[in-house]
Structures are given as C-alpha cells and as structure tokens.
GROMACS .gro file of C-alpha atoms in nm:
model
  432
    1MET     CA    1   0.011   0.000  -0.004
    2SER     CA    2   0.145   0.340  -0.087
    3LYS     CA    3   0.225   0.610   0.159
    4PRO     CA    4  -0.048   0.841   0.060
    5ALA     CA    5  -0.310   0.567   0.094
    6VAL     CA    6  -0.191   0.494   0.449
    7MET     CA    7  -0.204   0.858   0.555
    8ARG     CA    8  -0.547   0.884   0.406
    9ARG     CA    9  -0.672   0.637   0.655
   10MET     CA   10  -0.501   0.802   0.971
   11PRO     CA   11  -0.742   1.012   1.149
   12GLN     CA   12  -0.631   1.352   1.229
   13ILE     CA   13  -0.770   1.630   1.467
   14ALA     CA   14  -0.836   1.974   1.363
   15HIS     CA   15  -0.844   2.258   1.629
   16VAL     CA   16  -1.040   2.562   1.521
   17ASP     CA   17  -1.013   2.880   1.712
   18VAL     CA   18  -1.177   3.221   1.664
   19ASN     CA   19  -0.906   3.500   1.685
   20CYS     CA   20  -0.981   3.759   1.972
   21PHE     CA   21  -1.341   3.623   1.969
   22TYR     CA   22  -1.523   3.885   2.156
   23ALA     CA   23  -1.350   4.174   1.963
   24SER     CA   24  -1.395   3.989   1.634
   25ALA     CA   25  -1.775   3.936   1.705
   26GLU     CA   26  -1.812   4.313   1.767
   27ARG     CA   27  -1.615   4.388   1.428
   28ALA     CA   28  -1.842   4.162   1.226
   29PHE     CA   29  -2.122   4.399   1.262
   30ASP     CA   30  -1.921   4.721   1.303
   31PRO     CA   31  -1.647   4.750   1.034
   32SER     CA   32  -1.545   5.083   1.169
   33LEU     CA   33  -1.347   4.890   1.445
   34GLU     CA   34  -1.121   4.710   1.209
   35GLY     CA   35  -0.773   4.823   1.264
   36ARG     CA   36  -0.851   5.016   1.567
   37PRO     CA   37  -0.752   4.905   1.931
   38VAL     CA   38  -1.050   4.749   2.079
   39ILE     CA   39  -1.116   4.590   2.425
   40VAL     CA   40  -1.407   4.401   2.576
   41LEU     CA   41  -1.467   4.450   2.945
   42SER     CA   42  -1.580   4.204   3.216
   43ASN     CA   43  -1.909   4.211   3.421
   44ASN     CA   44  -1.994   4.561   3.526
   45ASP     CA   45  -1.733   4.708   3.288
   46GLY     CA   46  -1.454   4.605   3.518
   47CYS     CA   47  -1.147   4.482   3.349
   48ALA     CA   48  -1.025   4.398   2.990
   49VAL     CA   49  -1.095   4.034   2.910
   50THR     CA   50  -1.036   4.057   2.530
   51ARG     CA   51  -0.785   4.265   2.347
   52SER     CA   52  -0.750   4.298   1.977
   53PRO     CA   53  -0.403   4.287   1.824
   54GLU     CA   54  -0.396   4.667   1.811
   55ALA     CA   55  -0.466   4.687   2.179
   56LYS     CA   56  -0.206   4.423   2.257
   57ALA     CA   57   0.045   4.638   2.061
   58LEU     CA   58  -0.038   4.925   2.299
   59GLY     CA   59   0.084   4.714   2.591
   60ILE     CA   60  -0.250   4.679   2.754
   61PRO     CA   61  -0.219   4.358   2.981
   62MET     CA   62  -0.505   4.103   3.020
   63GLY     CA   63  -0.714   4.193   3.322
   64GLU     CA   64  -0.620   4.560   3.334
   65PRO     CA   65  -0.904   4.759   3.504
   66TRP     CA   66  -1.089   5.006   3.289
   67PHE     CA   67  -1.051   5.289   3.526
   68LYS     CA   68  -0.681   5.278   3.469
   69LEU     CA   69  -0.731   5.270   3.083
   70ALA     CA   70  -1.003   5.524   3.064
   71PRO     CA   71  -0.797   5.850   3.095
   72HIS     CA   72  -0.582   5.742   2.813
   73ALA     CA   73  -0.859   5.608   2.579
   74LYS     CA   74  -0.896   5.910   2.372
   75GLU     CA   75  -0.524   5.961   2.329
   76TRP     CA   76  -0.476   5.602   2.210
   77GLY     CA   77  -0.782   5.577   2.006
   78LEU     CA   78  -0.890   5.285   2.226
   79VAL     CA   79  -1.255   5.151   2.198
   80ALA     CA   80  -1.390   4.992   2.502
   81LEU     CA   81  -1.710   4.781   2.493
   82SER     CA   82  -1.914   4.617   2.742
   83SER     CA   83  -1.963   4.226   2.714
   84ASN     CA   84  -2.242   4.143   2.480
   85TYR     CA   85  -2.306   3.792   2.584
   86GLU     CA   86  -2.610   3.768   2.369
   87LEU     CA   87  -2.404   3.850   2.049
   88TYR     CA   88  -2.111   3.638   2.136
   89GLY     CA   89  -2.333   3.321   2.227
   90ASP     CA   90  -2.531   3.361   1.898
   91ILE     CA   91  -2.196   3.407   1.697
   92SER     CA   92  -2.052   3.104   1.857
   93ALA     CA   93  -2.348   2.898   1.770
   94ARG     CA   94  -2.341   2.994   1.403
   95VAL     CA   95  -1.952   2.918   1.395
   96MET     CA   96  -2.016   2.579   1.566
   97GLU     CA   97  -2.308   2.482   1.317
   98LEU     CA   98  -2.095   2.586   1.032
   99LEU     CA   99  -1.797   2.371   1.153
  100GLY     CA  100  -2.038   2.076   1.196
  101ARG     CA  101  -2.087   2.050   0.821
  102TYR     CA  102  -1.716   1.957   0.771
  103SER     CA  103  -1.705   1.663   1.005
  104ALA     CA  104  -1.950   1.427   1.176
  105TRP     CA  105  -1.701   1.438   1.472
  106LEU     CA  106  -1.725   1.766   1.648
  107GLU     CA  107  -1.633   1.843   1.986
  108VAL     CA  108  -1.732   2.214   2.102
  109TYR     CA  109  -1.455   2.288   2.357
  110SER     CA  110  -1.542   2.635   2.450
  111ILE     CA  111  -1.726   2.932   2.320
  112ASP     CA  112  -1.468   3.002   2.070
  113GLU     CA  113  -1.295   2.678   1.982
  114ALA     CA  114  -1.380   2.324   1.861
  115PHE     CA  115  -1.205   2.012   1.775
  116LEU     CA  116  -1.295   1.813   1.450
  117GLY     CA  117  -1.209   1.464   1.339
  118VAL     CA  118  -1.062   1.476   0.983
  119LYS     CA  119  -0.894   1.247   0.745
  120GLY     CA  120  -0.705   1.294   0.442
  121THR     CA  121  -0.350   1.341   0.281
  122PRO     CA  122  -0.154   1.641   0.416
  123ASP     CA  123  -0.248   1.833   0.094
  124GLU     CA  124  -0.626   1.743   0.145
  125LEU     CA  125  -0.623   1.839   0.522
  126LEU     CA  126  -0.452   2.181   0.430
  127THR     CA  127  -0.733   2.235   0.167
  128LEU     CA  128  -0.999   2.162   0.431
  129GLY     CA  129  -0.848   2.377   0.681
  130ARG     CA  130  -0.839   2.662   0.435
  131SER     CA  131  -1.211   2.597   0.323
  132MET     CA  132  -1.315   2.612   0.686
  133LYS     CA  133  -1.136   2.930   0.766
  134THR     CA  134  -1.274   3.089   0.448
  135ALA     CA  135  -1.616   2.968   0.505
  136VAL     CA  136  -1.638   3.099   0.872
  137ARG     CA  137  -1.505   3.440   0.753
  138ARG     CA  138  -1.747   3.464   0.469
  139ASN     CA  139  -2.063   3.344   0.635
  140VAL     CA  140  -2.015   3.444   0.992
  141GLY     CA  141  -1.772   3.736   0.961
  142VAL     CA  142  -1.499   3.634   1.226
  143PRO     CA  143  -1.155   3.530   1.157
  144VAL     CA  144  -1.032   3.173   1.268
  145CYS     CA  145  -0.709   2.986   1.261
  146VAL     CA  146  -0.688   2.607   1.222
  147GLY     CA  147  -0.434   2.362   1.341
  148ILE     CA  148  -0.423   2.004   1.231
  149ALA     CA  149  -0.229   1.721   1.386
  150ALA     CA  150  -0.243   1.370   1.513
  151THR     CA  151  -0.343   1.456   1.872
  152LYS     CA  152  -0.545   1.728   2.049
  153THR     CA  153  -0.240   1.885   2.216
  154LEU     CA  154  -0.032   1.903   1.901
  155ALA     CA  155  -0.347   2.056   1.703
  156LYS     CA  156  -0.369   2.324   1.967
  157LEU     CA  157   0.015   2.376   1.945
  158ALA     CA  158  -0.022   2.391   1.551
  159ASN     CA  159  -0.296   2.644   1.595
  160LYS     CA  160  -0.094   2.870   1.817
  161TRP     CA  161   0.172   2.855   1.551
  162ALA     CA  162  -0.075   2.946   1.271
  163LYS     CA  163  -0.204   3.231   1.474
  164ASN     CA  164   0.152   3.386   1.537
  165ASN     CA  165   0.313   3.305   1.194
  166PRO     CA  166   0.163   3.498   0.910
  167GLY     CA  167   0.345   3.258   0.661
  168PHE     CA  168   0.085   2.993   0.732
  169GLY     CA  169  -0.199   3.213   0.627
  170GLY     CA  170  -0.395   3.084   0.947
  171VAL     CA  171  -0.375   2.705   0.861
  172CYS     CA  172  -0.101   2.488   0.992
  173HIS     CA  173  -0.068   2.122   0.946
  174TRP     CA  174   0.188   1.988   1.198
  175ASP     CA  175   0.301   1.676   0.996
  176SER     CA  176   0.358   1.890   0.677
  177ILE     CA  177   0.632   2.095   0.874
  178PRO     CA  178   0.983   1.955   0.868
  179ALA     CA  179   1.070   1.791   1.197
  180GLN     CA  180   1.364   2.013   1.256
  181GLU     CA  181   1.151   2.326   1.241
  182ARG     CA  182   0.889   2.165   1.463
  183GLU     CA  183   1.158   2.095   1.718
  184GLY     CA  184   1.290   2.446   1.697
  185LEU     CA  185   0.948   2.585   1.768
  186MET     CA  186   0.895   2.351   2.066
  187GLY     CA  187   1.249   2.442   2.192
  188ARG     CA  188   1.177   2.808   2.195
  189LEU     CA  189   0.843   2.785   2.378
  190SER     CA  190   0.818   2.747   2.749
  191VAL     CA  191   0.651   2.444   2.887
  192ILE     CA  192   0.385   2.678   3.027
  193GLU     CA  193   0.248   2.745   2.677
  194ILE     CA  194   0.122   2.389   2.643
  195TRP     CA  195  -0.241   2.297   2.685
  196GLY     CA  196  -0.303   2.202   3.050
  197VAL     CA  197   0.020   2.314   3.204
  198ALA     CA  198  -0.032   2.613   3.462
  199THR     CA  199   0.219   2.807   3.663
  200ARG     CA  200   0.261   2.571   3.961
  201LEU     CA  201   0.308   2.270   3.732
  202THR     CA  202   0.571   2.476   3.543
  203LYS     CA  203   0.770   2.537   3.840
  204ARG     CA  204   0.774   2.170   3.943
  205LEU     CA  205   0.882   2.069   3.585
  206ASN     CA  206   1.147   2.329   3.586
  207VAL     CA  207   1.306   2.177   3.900
  208MET     CA  208   1.339   1.858   3.705
  209GLY     CA  209   1.506   2.044   3.416
  210ILE     CA  210   1.208   2.056   3.183
  211PHE     CA  211   1.192   2.408   3.078
  212SER     CA  212   1.057   2.404   2.708
  213ILE     CA  213   0.785   2.202   2.528
  214LEU     CA  214   1.065   2.000   2.348
  215ASP     CA  215   1.200   1.901   2.691
  216LEU     CA  216   0.862   1.774   2.812
  217SER     CA  217   0.806   1.594   2.475
  218ARG     CA  218   1.127   1.394   2.531
  219ALA     CA  219   1.059   1.295   2.908
  220ASP     CA  220   0.985   0.941   3.003
  221PRO     CA  221   0.598   0.914   3.037
  222VAL     CA  222   0.611   0.659   3.302
  223MET     CA  223   0.831   0.873   3.513
  224ILE     CA  224   0.607   1.185   3.447
  225ARG     CA  225   0.300   0.969   3.562
  226ASP     CA  226   0.483   0.853   3.881
  227ARG     CA  227   0.587   1.202   3.979
  228PHE     CA  228   0.283   1.382   3.844
  229SER     CA  229  -0.023   1.225   3.715
  230VAL     CA  230  -0.168   1.017   3.459
  231VAL     CA  231  -0.305   1.327   3.298
  232MET     CA  232   0.044   1.478   3.264
  233MET     CA  233   0.159   1.135   3.123
  234ARG     CA  234  -0.115   1.168   2.843
  235THR     CA  235   0.017   1.516   2.765
  236VAL     CA  236   0.366   1.380   2.717
  237LEU     CA  237   0.235   1.105   2.498
  238GLU     CA  238   0.026   1.340   2.303
  239LEU     CA  239   0.340   1.557   2.238
  240GLN     CA  240   0.509   1.241   2.103
  241GLY     CA  241   0.221   1.197   1.866
  242THR     CA  242   0.007   0.914   2.053
  243PRO     CA  243  -0.355   1.003   2.082
  244CYS     CA  244  -0.464   0.991   2.450
  245ILE     CA  245  -0.721   1.263   2.498
  246PRO     CA  246  -1.025   1.121   2.309
  247MET     CA  247  -1.297   1.328   2.138
  248GLU     CA  248  -1.595   1.380   2.357
  249GLU     CA  249  -1.965   1.397   2.281
  250GLU     CA  250  -2.157   1.701   2.399
  251ARG     CA  251  -2.277   1.649   2.757
  252ILE     CA  252  -2.644   1.723   2.795
  253GLY     CA  253  -2.628   1.663   3.158
  254ARG     CA  254  -2.419   1.860   3.415
  255ASP     CA  255  -2.292   1.810   3.754
  256GLN     CA  256  -2.421   2.149   3.871
  257LEU     CA  257  -2.562   2.484   3.761
  258ILE     CA  258  -2.457   2.817   3.912
  259PHE     CA  259  -2.627   3.149   3.854
  260SER     CA  260  -2.407   3.417   4.026
  261ARG     CA  261  -2.320   3.771   3.924
  262SER     CA  262  -2.168   4.085   4.094
  263PHE     CA  263  -2.402   4.379   4.125
  264ALA     CA  264  -2.351   4.716   3.966
  265THR     CA  265  -2.475   4.884   4.285
  266PRO     CA  266  -2.456   4.688   4.605
  267ILE     CA  267  -2.789   4.577   4.775
  268THR     CA  268  -2.857   4.654   5.132
  269THR     CA  269  -3.188   4.517   5.194
  270ALA     CA  270  -3.346   4.178   5.233
  271ALA     CA  271  -3.616   4.296   4.985
  272GLY     CA  272  -3.339   4.350   4.710
  273ILE     CA  273  -3.188   4.019   4.767
  274ARG     CA  274  -3.539   3.853   4.763
  275GLN     CA  275  -3.570   3.993   4.397
  276VAL     CA  276  -3.226   3.889   4.290
  277MET     CA  277  -3.283   3.545   4.426
  278SER     CA  278  -3.620   3.492   4.262
  279VAL     CA  279  -3.486   3.591   3.923
  280TYR     CA  280  -3.198   3.349   3.965
  281GLY     CA  281  -3.449   3.073   4.073
  282GLN     CA  282  -3.657   3.131   3.774
  283GLN     CA  283  -3.338   3.118   3.542
  284ALA     CA  284  -3.232   2.793   3.715
  285SER     CA  285  -3.581   2.645   3.642
  286ALA     CA  286  -3.574   2.734   3.283
  287ARG     CA  287  -3.229   2.604   3.222
  288LEU     CA  288  -3.303   2.268   3.396
  289ALA     CA  289  -3.636   2.230   3.189
  290LYS     CA  290  -3.425   2.306   2.868
  291HIS     CA  291  -3.177   2.018   2.933
  292GLY     CA  292  -3.442   1.795   3.068
  293LEU     CA  293  -3.286   1.790   3.427
  294GLN     CA  294  -3.411   1.798   3.785
  295ALA     CA  295  -3.211   1.894   4.097
  296LYS     CA  296  -3.209   1.746   4.434
  297VAL     CA  297  -3.009   1.995   4.627
  298PHE     CA  298  -3.019   2.373   4.639
  299THR     CA  299  -2.773   2.617   4.765
  300ALA     CA  300  -2.804   3.003   4.798
  301PHE     CA  301  -2.548   3.244   4.897
  302ALA     CA  302  -2.468   3.623   4.910
  303GLY     CA  303  -2.138   3.810   5.006
  304THR     CA  304  -1.990   4.162   5.059
  305SER     CA  305  -1.701   4.282   4.856
  306HIS     CA  306  -1.363   4.158   4.972
  307PHE     CA  307  -1.256   4.537   4.966
  308ASN     CA  308  -1.520   4.609   5.219
  309VAL     CA  309  -1.337   4.551   5.549
  310ARG     CA  310  -1.586   4.726   5.782
  311ASP     CA  311  -1.901   4.499   5.707
  312THR     CA  312  -1.815   4.150   5.606
  313SER     CA  313  -2.116   3.912   5.559
  314TYR     CA  314  -2.111   3.569   5.357
  315PRO     CA  315  -2.440   3.394   5.439
  316SER     CA  316  -2.539   3.065   5.266
  317VAL     CA  317  -2.790   2.792   5.303
  318CYS     CA  318  -2.807   2.442   5.152
  319ILE     CA  319  -3.144   2.282   5.124
  320PRO     CA  320  -3.217   1.918   5.014
  321LEU     CA  321  -3.529   1.935   4.818
  322PRO     CA  322  -3.809   1.676   4.884
  323VAL     CA  323  -3.781   1.530   4.544
  324PRO     CA  324  -3.569   1.600   4.239
  325THR     CA  325  -3.737   1.908   4.074
  326ALA     CA  326  -3.724   2.185   3.817
  327ASP     CA  327  -4.036   2.350   3.955
  328PRO     CA  328  -3.984   2.732   3.932
  329VAL     CA  329  -4.220   2.783   4.226
  330ILE     CA  330  -4.038   2.543   4.443
  331LEU     CA  331  -3.671   2.665   4.355
  332THR     CA  332  -3.794   3.029   4.406
  333LYS     CA  333  -3.945   2.945   4.761
  334ALA     CA  334  -3.604   2.766   4.825
  335CYS     CA  335  -3.417   3.085   4.730
  336HIS     CA  336  -3.595   3.278   5.010
  337ALA     CA  337  -3.435   3.048   5.278
  338LEU     CA  338  -3.145   3.284   5.253
  339LEU     CA  339  -3.331   3.590   5.352
  340PRO     CA  340  -3.323   3.547   5.735
  341HIS     CA  341  -2.936   3.546   5.714
  342ILE     CA  342  -2.938   3.874   5.537
  343ASN     CA  343  -2.813   4.182   5.742
  344GLU     CA  344  -3.013   4.495   5.662
  345GLY     CA  345  -2.786   4.791   5.576
  346VAL     CA  346  -2.483   4.570   5.493
  347ARG     CA  347  -2.368   4.631   5.132
  348TYR     CA  348  -2.401   4.284   4.956
  349ALA     CA  349  -2.176   4.300   4.633
  350ARG     CA  350  -2.287   3.957   4.495
  351ALA     CA  351  -2.526   3.667   4.539
  352GLY     CA  352  -2.618   3.350   4.362
  353ILE     CA  353  -2.775   2.988   4.365
  354MET     CA  354  -2.648   2.652   4.282
  355VAL     CA  355  -2.834   2.342   4.201
  356THR     CA  356  -2.648   2.000   4.232
  357ASP     CA  357  -2.736   1.626   4.229
  358LEU     CA  358  -2.890   1.676   3.883
  359ARG     CA  359  -3.083   1.392   3.750
  360PRO     CA  360  -3.286   1.335   3.417
  361THR     CA  361  -3.630   1.437   3.430
  362GLY     CA  362  -3.881   1.146   3.479
  363ASN     CA  363  -3.582   0.929   3.600
  364GLN     CA  364  -3.739   0.880   3.934
  365ALA     CA  365  -4.127   0.915   3.959
  366PRO     CA  366  -4.242   1.084   4.275
  367LEU     CA  367  -4.493   0.959   4.510
  368ALA     CA  368  -4.849   1.125   4.451
  369LEU     CA  369  -4.797   1.311   4.782
  370PHE     CA  370  -4.489   1.493   4.640
  371GLU     CA  371  -4.602   1.556   4.294
  372ASN     CA  372  -4.559   1.912   4.176
  373PRO     CA  373  -4.859   2.051   3.956
  374HIS     CA  374  -4.639   2.312   3.822
  375GLU     CA  375  -4.409   2.068   3.669
  376GLU     CA  376  -4.705   1.860   3.532
  377ARG     CA  377  -4.818   2.185   3.380
  378HIS     CA  378  -4.470   2.254   3.233
  379VAL     CA  379  -4.452   2.599   3.397
  380GLY     CA  380  -4.074   2.608   3.373
  381THR     CA  381  -4.077   2.540   3.013
  382LEU     CA  382  -4.345   2.808   2.953
  383LEU     CA  383  -4.136   3.063   3.126
  384GLU     CA  384  -3.827   2.972   2.907
  385ASP     CA  385  -4.046   2.994   2.584
  386VAL     CA  386  -4.180   3.336   2.668
  387THR     CA  387  -3.838   3.459   2.772
  388ARG     CA  388  -3.701   3.331   2.440
  389ARG     CA  389  -3.960   3.522   2.241
  390TYR     CA  390  -4.007   3.828   2.425
  391GLY     CA  391  -3.678   3.886   2.593
  392ARG     CA  392  -3.549   3.853   2.950
  393GLY     CA  393  -3.750   4.023   3.191
  394SER     CA  394  -4.075   4.000   3.006
  395ILE     CA  395  -4.218   3.746   3.254
  396GLY     CA  396  -4.146   3.624   3.610
  397LEU     CA  397  -4.283   3.457   3.924
  398GLY     CA  398  -4.351   3.667   4.231
  399HIS     CA  399  -4.077   3.921   4.307
  400ALA     CA  400  -3.897   3.801   3.982
  401GLY     CA  401  -4.176   3.946   3.782
  402ILE     CA  402  -4.149   4.293   3.930
  403ARG     CA  403  -4.077   4.554   3.657
  404GLY     CA  404  -3.918   4.886   3.729
  405GLY     CA  405  -3.544   4.831   3.639
  406PRO     CA  406  -3.370   4.707   3.954
  407ASP     CA  407  -3.042   4.872   4.010
  408TRP     CA  408  -2.861   4.559   4.084
  409THR     CA  409  -2.865   4.433   3.718
  410MET     CA  410  -2.517   4.419   3.562
  411LYS     CA  411  -2.370   4.752   3.452
  412ARG     CA  412  -2.295   4.765   3.069
  413ASP     CA  413  -2.278   5.124   2.989
  414MET     CA  414  -2.079   5.068   2.646
  415LEU     CA  415  -2.306   4.776   2.519
  416SER     CA  416  -2.303   4.738   2.146
  417PRO     CA  417  -2.642   4.644   1.991
  418ARG     CA  418  -2.748   4.266   2.015
  419TYR     CA  419  -2.769   4.257   1.642
  420THR     CA  420  -2.894   3.876   1.611
  421THR     CA  421  -3.103   3.830   1.910
  422HIS     CA  422  -3.331   4.135   1.975
  423TRP     CA  423  -3.577   4.260   1.716
  424ASP     CA  424  -3.538   4.625   1.804
  425GLU     CA  425  -3.158   4.608   1.767
  426LEU     CA  426  -3.126   4.455   1.440
  427PRO     CA  427  -2.871   4.613   1.198
  428LEU     CA  428  -3.014   4.848   0.929
  429VAL     CA  429  -2.864   4.821   0.570
  430LYS     CA  430  -2.905   5.098   0.334
  431ALA     CA  431  -2.873   5.073  -0.032
  432ALA     CA  432  -2.742   5.369  -0.206
   0.00000   0.00000   0.00000
C-alpha cells in the first residue's frame, strides 16, 4: 500500500479557534472597528478580558482595570465595549453549526474553539483547513485559525503557530512541517505554553530540568506519571504523537448549575436580595427544563466585597429538596431561605444560587404526595419559551416579575447592539 493511501486512513484532529473572539464578534457588525485598538470589558465594565491585536500592541495587559485605561482611551484611540454575551453566544452557535458541516466528529470545547475529526492526505487536510477558515469568515464574519495534527495537544500547538506566524495563512498542518522546524518551535516555547500546564506545574517541571515543550516531549512518560499524574503522562504521549485525549460527545447533563453575578450597585436590603434570588431561581428552572434535568440539592449564597473591611457578611444555606425538581415555584421558595440570614444595611456585592445532584427528568417518579402541579403543567418550559420570544424580564414569578429596572442588574454602559437576538436592535442596511 502506498504511503499516501496509508496517511489517508490515519485520523487527524483539527483545532479551530476564533481570533480574539469577543472583539472579532463586535467587528463582524461594526466594520469601523477594523484596525482600531478594541477591548471588551468584564462584568460591570470592570477589566479588559479581550484585546484586539492593536490593543495588545499598546501594551494593555489582560485583566487591566478600565478605570486605569479610561484616562488614556482618547489619546490612544482605544475603543472599550461592554460584554455583549447575547451577541457572542449567537455568533458562537453559528460558527459551530458551520464547522459541523465539515465533520460528523465535532467537539465544542469552548465558546470560541472546537475540535473536529478529519481524514486525508496532508494536501487534502490543508485544503480542508483553508476551506473552513474561508467559510467561517465569509458566512459568519469572524476570523479563525486552524491547527491540524494527530493529537489534540499537537493540534492546539499547531493552531498557536498558525496564529502567530503569518506565513501559514492561518492554517498549519503539523506533519507537513519539517521535523527540524517543529523541534525548533518546541524548543523556543516555555512548557507553560502547552495545553493543561499552569504556573505551579511549570515550576515543578523546571526543578526537573524541563523548561521547554521540547524537553517535555522527550521526557519518560512513565516517570512523568509517577511524579505527577496520569493526565500529565497523557500530555507527554500526545506531544510524542500518540492520541490519548479522546474526542468527547456533547454532554447534555451537568454536575451543577450556578447563577451568580456581581451587582452594579450593592444591595443593602433583604427585599432587594429577594428579587435577585427570585430571578435566579426562575433562570435555574428554565435552564433545567431546557436540558431535561431536575435538581435534588439547592444552595443559595450572598457576600460583601472583599474590599469592604468594615462590614463582612457571607451567608449561605444548603437545602435538600423533597424530590428532584425543576419546578420554578419550589426553586423560588427555596431561594428565600437565605433571607433570614441577610443583614439589613450591609452592602452585599454579589449573590447566587447553585443546584446540584442533577438527574434526568422522569428518572425517578415521585409519590403522589410529592407531585408538583407546576411541573406537570410545564410552567418552567413555558417561562423559558416566553423569555426566548419576548426577551429577558418579560415574565417572572412573584418578586422575579417586578418591573421597574432594578439597580442591581449588571452595568453595561458601553454595550453594542445585540444585532442577532433582539428585534429592536437589528442592524439596518441602506442601499445607495
């Protein structure tokens, strides 16, 4: 059998990653941002969480607080935007749907990256990578880079190389690069640059004389397993070209769901916390219903700012529910168990809920005594359907339905239009 025929049968993994995702999603609908330094801020317009290449060139570090950058924004021509999660989520869904057309083996790894199983000769794989890159840019409007290799770890490394070397044109097939050049790259990169290796692990590896990715790739996998873990051994084997991290199917179930957020304006009353928790209880019910899950354990918590040294309060309650449920009424009532622990006048900076011990809906039929009439009538699903059609805040149970613009909602003073998810914010196109 000829070498090309053998290589055609060898499965490969393509790693597709959107460049500066949040900034690119903003530029997709606002071409005036092209070529300008753009940053996207975290919740409550706090810190820079995404920087365009132009913003990085200004020396703006990741996580830099906006209040430090604001005085220089006009001088630098810096554009700051609030996190537009509705837009980013929709753009991500469009990218993943499009990538799914190129392979039946798709793993969505995060909001801006995915792994695909691919086959073909090196030339065919390069052509495939360029096709995916062009299609996403043309149909969704965001730029991506593609790394293709025999393992997930090497595919991510190839993607990093493609992103930082214009000569690749955004697509790198690891096996198409001469071995000497690959080793040269691995020798120049610190071991912390590899997928799954953090600062603490880097220090331990450095003590053993492992400083670069090349050093790690040449280490004895068994020795690494004995001194670190099986996970670290898999990383070494992946760097050596042996696939050890399998493609994972999308998980419908989750171990837990958390709804938590910092407030734009601190809340000082139990009534304010009641409304916050009621909204979170409704959101948890809708999310559980969407994924066909029920929760058996409910936790509610709140807390003051870490910078508030005068008044500190971190109340929490954990409630075992009578039966697994996604009933919005029961979850909302469970939220209120936190209220007796709230101190009036204390400035609470955040609050949240967590539902755990999740089980598939209908997996355990409750006794007639414990049946929830609201679940039988699918109230949670109804709330989700109304919210999806008419927007968040259009419907609510009890205090979660109070209208009037609560001042605890997230601060997003520099929010761009939610072009693809809100009818009144659709982009307008004018023909000359």
